[in-house]
Coordinates of N, CA and C in Angstrom, one line a residue:
X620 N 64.7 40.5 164.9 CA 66.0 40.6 165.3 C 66.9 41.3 164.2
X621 N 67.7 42.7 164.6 CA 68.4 43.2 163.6 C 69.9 43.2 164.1
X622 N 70.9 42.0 164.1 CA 72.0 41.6 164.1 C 72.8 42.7 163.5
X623 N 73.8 42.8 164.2 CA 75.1 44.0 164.0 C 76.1 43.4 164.1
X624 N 77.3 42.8 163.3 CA 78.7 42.4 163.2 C 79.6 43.7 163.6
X625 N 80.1 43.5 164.7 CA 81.5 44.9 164.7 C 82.3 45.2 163.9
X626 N 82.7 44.4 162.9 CA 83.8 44.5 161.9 C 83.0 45.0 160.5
X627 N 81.9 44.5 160.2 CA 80.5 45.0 159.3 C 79.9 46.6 159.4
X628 N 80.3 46.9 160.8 CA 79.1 48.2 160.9 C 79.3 49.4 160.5
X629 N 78.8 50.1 160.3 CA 79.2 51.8 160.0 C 80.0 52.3 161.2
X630 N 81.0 53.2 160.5 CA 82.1 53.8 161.3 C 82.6 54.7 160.9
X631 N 83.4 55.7 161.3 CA 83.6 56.7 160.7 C 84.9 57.4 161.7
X632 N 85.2 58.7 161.7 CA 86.8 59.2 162.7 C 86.4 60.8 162.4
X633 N 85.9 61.1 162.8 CA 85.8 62.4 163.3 C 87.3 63.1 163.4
X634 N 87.9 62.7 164.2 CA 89.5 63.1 163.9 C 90.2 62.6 163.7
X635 N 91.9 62.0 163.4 CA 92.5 61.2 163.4 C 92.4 60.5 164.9
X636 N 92.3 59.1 165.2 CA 92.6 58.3 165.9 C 91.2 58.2 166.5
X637 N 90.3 59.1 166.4 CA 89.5 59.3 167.5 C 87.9 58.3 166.5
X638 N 88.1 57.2 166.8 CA 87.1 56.1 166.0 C 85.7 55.8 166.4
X639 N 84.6 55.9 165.5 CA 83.0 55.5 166.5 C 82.8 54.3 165.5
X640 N 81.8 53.5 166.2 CA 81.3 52.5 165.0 C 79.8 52.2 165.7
X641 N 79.0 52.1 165.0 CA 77.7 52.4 164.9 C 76.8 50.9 165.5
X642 N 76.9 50.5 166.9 CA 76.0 49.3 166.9 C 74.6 49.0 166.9
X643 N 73.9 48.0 167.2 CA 72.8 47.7 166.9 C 71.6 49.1 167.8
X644 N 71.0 49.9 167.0 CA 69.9 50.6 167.3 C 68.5 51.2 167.3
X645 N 67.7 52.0 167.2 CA 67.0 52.0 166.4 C 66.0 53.7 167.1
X646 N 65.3 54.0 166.4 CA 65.3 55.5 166.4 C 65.2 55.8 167.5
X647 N 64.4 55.1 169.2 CA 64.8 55.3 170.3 C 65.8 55.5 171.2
X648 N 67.2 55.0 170.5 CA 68.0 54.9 171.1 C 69.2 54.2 170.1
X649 N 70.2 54.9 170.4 CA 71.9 54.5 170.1 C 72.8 54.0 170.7
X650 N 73.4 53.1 170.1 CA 74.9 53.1 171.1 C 75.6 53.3 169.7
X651 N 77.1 54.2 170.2 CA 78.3 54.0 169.5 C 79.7 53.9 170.2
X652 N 80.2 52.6 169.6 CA 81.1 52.2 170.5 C 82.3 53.1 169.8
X653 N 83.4 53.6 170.6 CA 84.5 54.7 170.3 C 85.7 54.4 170.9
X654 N 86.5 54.7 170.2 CA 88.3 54.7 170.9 C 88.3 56.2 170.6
X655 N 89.6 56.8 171.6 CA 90.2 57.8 172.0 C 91.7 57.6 171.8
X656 N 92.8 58.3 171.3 CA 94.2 58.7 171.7 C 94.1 58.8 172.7
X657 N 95.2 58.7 173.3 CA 96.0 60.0 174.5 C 95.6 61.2 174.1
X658 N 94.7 62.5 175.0 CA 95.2 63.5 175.1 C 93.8 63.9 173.9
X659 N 93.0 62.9 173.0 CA 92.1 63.9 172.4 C 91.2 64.3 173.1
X660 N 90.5 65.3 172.9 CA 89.3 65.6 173.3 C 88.3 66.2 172.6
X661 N 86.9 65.7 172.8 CA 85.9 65.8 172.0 C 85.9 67.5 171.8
X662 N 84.7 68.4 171.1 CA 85.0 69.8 170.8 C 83.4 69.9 171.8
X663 N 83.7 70.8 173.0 CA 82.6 71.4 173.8 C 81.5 71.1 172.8
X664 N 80.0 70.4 172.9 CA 79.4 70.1 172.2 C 77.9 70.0 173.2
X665 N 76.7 70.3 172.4 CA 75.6 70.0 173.5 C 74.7 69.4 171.7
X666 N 73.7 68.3 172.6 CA 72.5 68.0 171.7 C 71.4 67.6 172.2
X667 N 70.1 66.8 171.2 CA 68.9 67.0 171.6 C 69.0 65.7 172.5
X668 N 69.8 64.6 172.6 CA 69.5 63.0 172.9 C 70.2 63.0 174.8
X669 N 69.6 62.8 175.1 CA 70.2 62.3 176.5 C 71.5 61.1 175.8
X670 N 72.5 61.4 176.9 CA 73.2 60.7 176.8 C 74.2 59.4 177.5
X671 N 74.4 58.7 177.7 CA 75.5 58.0 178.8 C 76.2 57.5 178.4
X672 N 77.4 57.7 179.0 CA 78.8 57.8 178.5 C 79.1 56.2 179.1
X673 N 79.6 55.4 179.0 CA 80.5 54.3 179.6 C 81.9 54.1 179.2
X674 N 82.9 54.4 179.9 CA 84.3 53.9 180.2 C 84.6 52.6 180.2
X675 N 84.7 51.8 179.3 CA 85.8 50.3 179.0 C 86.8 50.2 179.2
X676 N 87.9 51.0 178.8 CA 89.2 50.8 179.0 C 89.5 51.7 179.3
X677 N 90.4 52.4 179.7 CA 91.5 53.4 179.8 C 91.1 54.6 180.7
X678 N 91.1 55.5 180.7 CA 90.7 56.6 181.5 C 89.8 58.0 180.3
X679 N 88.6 58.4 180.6 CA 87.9 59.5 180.0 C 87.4 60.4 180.8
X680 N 87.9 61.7 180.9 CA 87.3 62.6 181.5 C 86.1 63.8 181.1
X681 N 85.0 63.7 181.5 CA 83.8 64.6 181.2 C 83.8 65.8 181.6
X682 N 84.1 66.7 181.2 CA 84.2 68.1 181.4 C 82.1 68.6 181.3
X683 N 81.8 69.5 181.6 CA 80.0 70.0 181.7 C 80.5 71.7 182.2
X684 N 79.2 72.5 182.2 CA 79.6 73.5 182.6 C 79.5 73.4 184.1
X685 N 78.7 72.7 184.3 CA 79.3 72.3 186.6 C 80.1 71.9 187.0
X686 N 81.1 71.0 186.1 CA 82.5 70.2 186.4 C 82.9 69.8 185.8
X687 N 83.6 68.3 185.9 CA 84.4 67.5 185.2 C 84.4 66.1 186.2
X688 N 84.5 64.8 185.7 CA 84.6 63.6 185.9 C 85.2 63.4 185.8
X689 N 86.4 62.4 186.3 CA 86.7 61.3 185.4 C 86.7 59.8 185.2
X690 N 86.3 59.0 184.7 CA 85.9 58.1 184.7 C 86.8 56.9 184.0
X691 N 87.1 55.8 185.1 CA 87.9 54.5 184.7 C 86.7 53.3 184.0
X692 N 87.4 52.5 183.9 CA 86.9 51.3 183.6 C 85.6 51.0 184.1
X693 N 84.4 50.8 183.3 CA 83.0 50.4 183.8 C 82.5 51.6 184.5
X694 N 83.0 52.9 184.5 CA 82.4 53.9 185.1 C 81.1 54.6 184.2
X695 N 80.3 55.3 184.4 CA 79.3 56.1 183.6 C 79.1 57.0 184.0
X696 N 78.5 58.0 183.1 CA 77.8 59.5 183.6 C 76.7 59.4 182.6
X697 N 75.8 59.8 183.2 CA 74.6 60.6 182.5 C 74.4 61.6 181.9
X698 N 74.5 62.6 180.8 CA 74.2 63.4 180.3 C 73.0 63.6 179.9
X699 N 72.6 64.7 180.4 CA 71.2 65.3 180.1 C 71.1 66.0 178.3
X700 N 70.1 66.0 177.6 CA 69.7 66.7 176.5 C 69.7 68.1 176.7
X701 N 70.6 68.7 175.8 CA 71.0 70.0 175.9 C 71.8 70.6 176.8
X702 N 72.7 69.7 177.5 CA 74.0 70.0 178.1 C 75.3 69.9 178.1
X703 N 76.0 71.0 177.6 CA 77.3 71.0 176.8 C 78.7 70.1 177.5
X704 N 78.7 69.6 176.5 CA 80.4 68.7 177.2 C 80.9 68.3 176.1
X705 N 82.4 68.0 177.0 CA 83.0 67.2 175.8 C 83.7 66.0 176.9
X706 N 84.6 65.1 176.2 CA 85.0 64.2 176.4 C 86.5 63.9 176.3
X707 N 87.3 63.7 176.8 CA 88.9 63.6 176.8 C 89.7 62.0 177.1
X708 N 90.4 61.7 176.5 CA 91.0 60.9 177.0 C 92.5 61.3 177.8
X709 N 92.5 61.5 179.1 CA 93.5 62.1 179.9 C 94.7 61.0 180.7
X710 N 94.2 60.0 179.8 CA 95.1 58.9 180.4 C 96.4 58.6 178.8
X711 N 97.3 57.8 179.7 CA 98.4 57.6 178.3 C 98.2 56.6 177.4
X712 N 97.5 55.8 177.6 CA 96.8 54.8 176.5 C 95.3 55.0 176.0
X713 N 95.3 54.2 174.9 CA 94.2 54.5 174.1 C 92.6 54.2 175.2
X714 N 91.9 54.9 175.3 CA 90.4 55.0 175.9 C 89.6 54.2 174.5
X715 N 88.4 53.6 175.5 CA 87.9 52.7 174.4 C 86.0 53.3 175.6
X716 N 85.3 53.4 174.8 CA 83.9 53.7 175.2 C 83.0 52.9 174.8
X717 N 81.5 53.5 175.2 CA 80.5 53.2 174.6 C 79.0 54.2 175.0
X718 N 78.9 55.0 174.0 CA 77.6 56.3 173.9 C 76.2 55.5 173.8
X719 N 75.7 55.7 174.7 CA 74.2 55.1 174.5 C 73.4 56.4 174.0
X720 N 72.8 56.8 172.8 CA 71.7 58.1 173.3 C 70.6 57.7 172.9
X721 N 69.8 58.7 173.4 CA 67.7 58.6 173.8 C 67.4 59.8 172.9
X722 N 67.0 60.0 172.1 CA 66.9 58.9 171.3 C 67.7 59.0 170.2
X723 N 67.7 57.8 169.3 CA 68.5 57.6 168.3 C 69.3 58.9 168.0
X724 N 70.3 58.7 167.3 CA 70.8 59.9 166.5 C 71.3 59.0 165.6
X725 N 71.9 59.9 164.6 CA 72.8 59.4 163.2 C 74.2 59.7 163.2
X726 N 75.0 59.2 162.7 CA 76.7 59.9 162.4 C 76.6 61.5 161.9
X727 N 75.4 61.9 161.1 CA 75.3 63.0 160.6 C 75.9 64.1 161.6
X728 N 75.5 63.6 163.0 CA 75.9 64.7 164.1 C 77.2 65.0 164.2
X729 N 78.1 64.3 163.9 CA 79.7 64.9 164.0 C 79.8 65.1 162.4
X730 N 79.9 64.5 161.3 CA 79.5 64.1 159.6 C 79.7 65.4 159.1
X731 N 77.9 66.1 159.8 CA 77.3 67.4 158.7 C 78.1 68.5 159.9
X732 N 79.0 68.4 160.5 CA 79.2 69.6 161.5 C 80.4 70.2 160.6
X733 N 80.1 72.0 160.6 CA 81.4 72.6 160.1 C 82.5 72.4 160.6

């Protein structure tokens, strides 16, 4: 059993306000739990890990090159590996998430980006 404290775990902000923190994983698979502002949105982005998005709080909308979603409370989408999107919080209060990806990744992925 490899136990993860929320208040303990790696974390980091890619932009102002826009917060991940790194829960229990392991090289098959990730989750990182995340808050959003109002109004941020992630930067058009594609990678190797399948992805699923879950909505907890607030409102997040998924942009893809086929569409856009948007997703409330307890909503998900699936992201496929190597299909570009980003992520927005389009509502007036803070969005709160949780990224599952296949497999693992590291923080390096937003971290090492120019």
């Amino acid at each position: 059993m490899k136990p993860v404290d929320f208040d303990d775990a790696a974390s980091y902000e890619p932009d102002e306000g826009w917060r991940r923190v790194a829960l229990a994983g392991s090289d098959q698979f990730s989750f990182e739990w995340f808050e959003k502002p109002p109004g941020h949105a992630s930067p058009m982005h594609d990678h190797e890990n399948e992805q699923v998005c879950v909505c907890l709080e607030g409102e997040l909308t998924v942009e893809t090159d086929s569409g856009s979603v948007t997703l409330g409370a307890y909503d998900s989408v699936l992201l496929e590996a190597g299909e570009p999107h980003r992520v927005e919080n389009t509502g007036d209060e803070r969005a709160v998430g949780l990224d599952v990806f296949a497999p693992g990744r590291s923080f390096d992925f937003w971290t090492d980006r120019d």
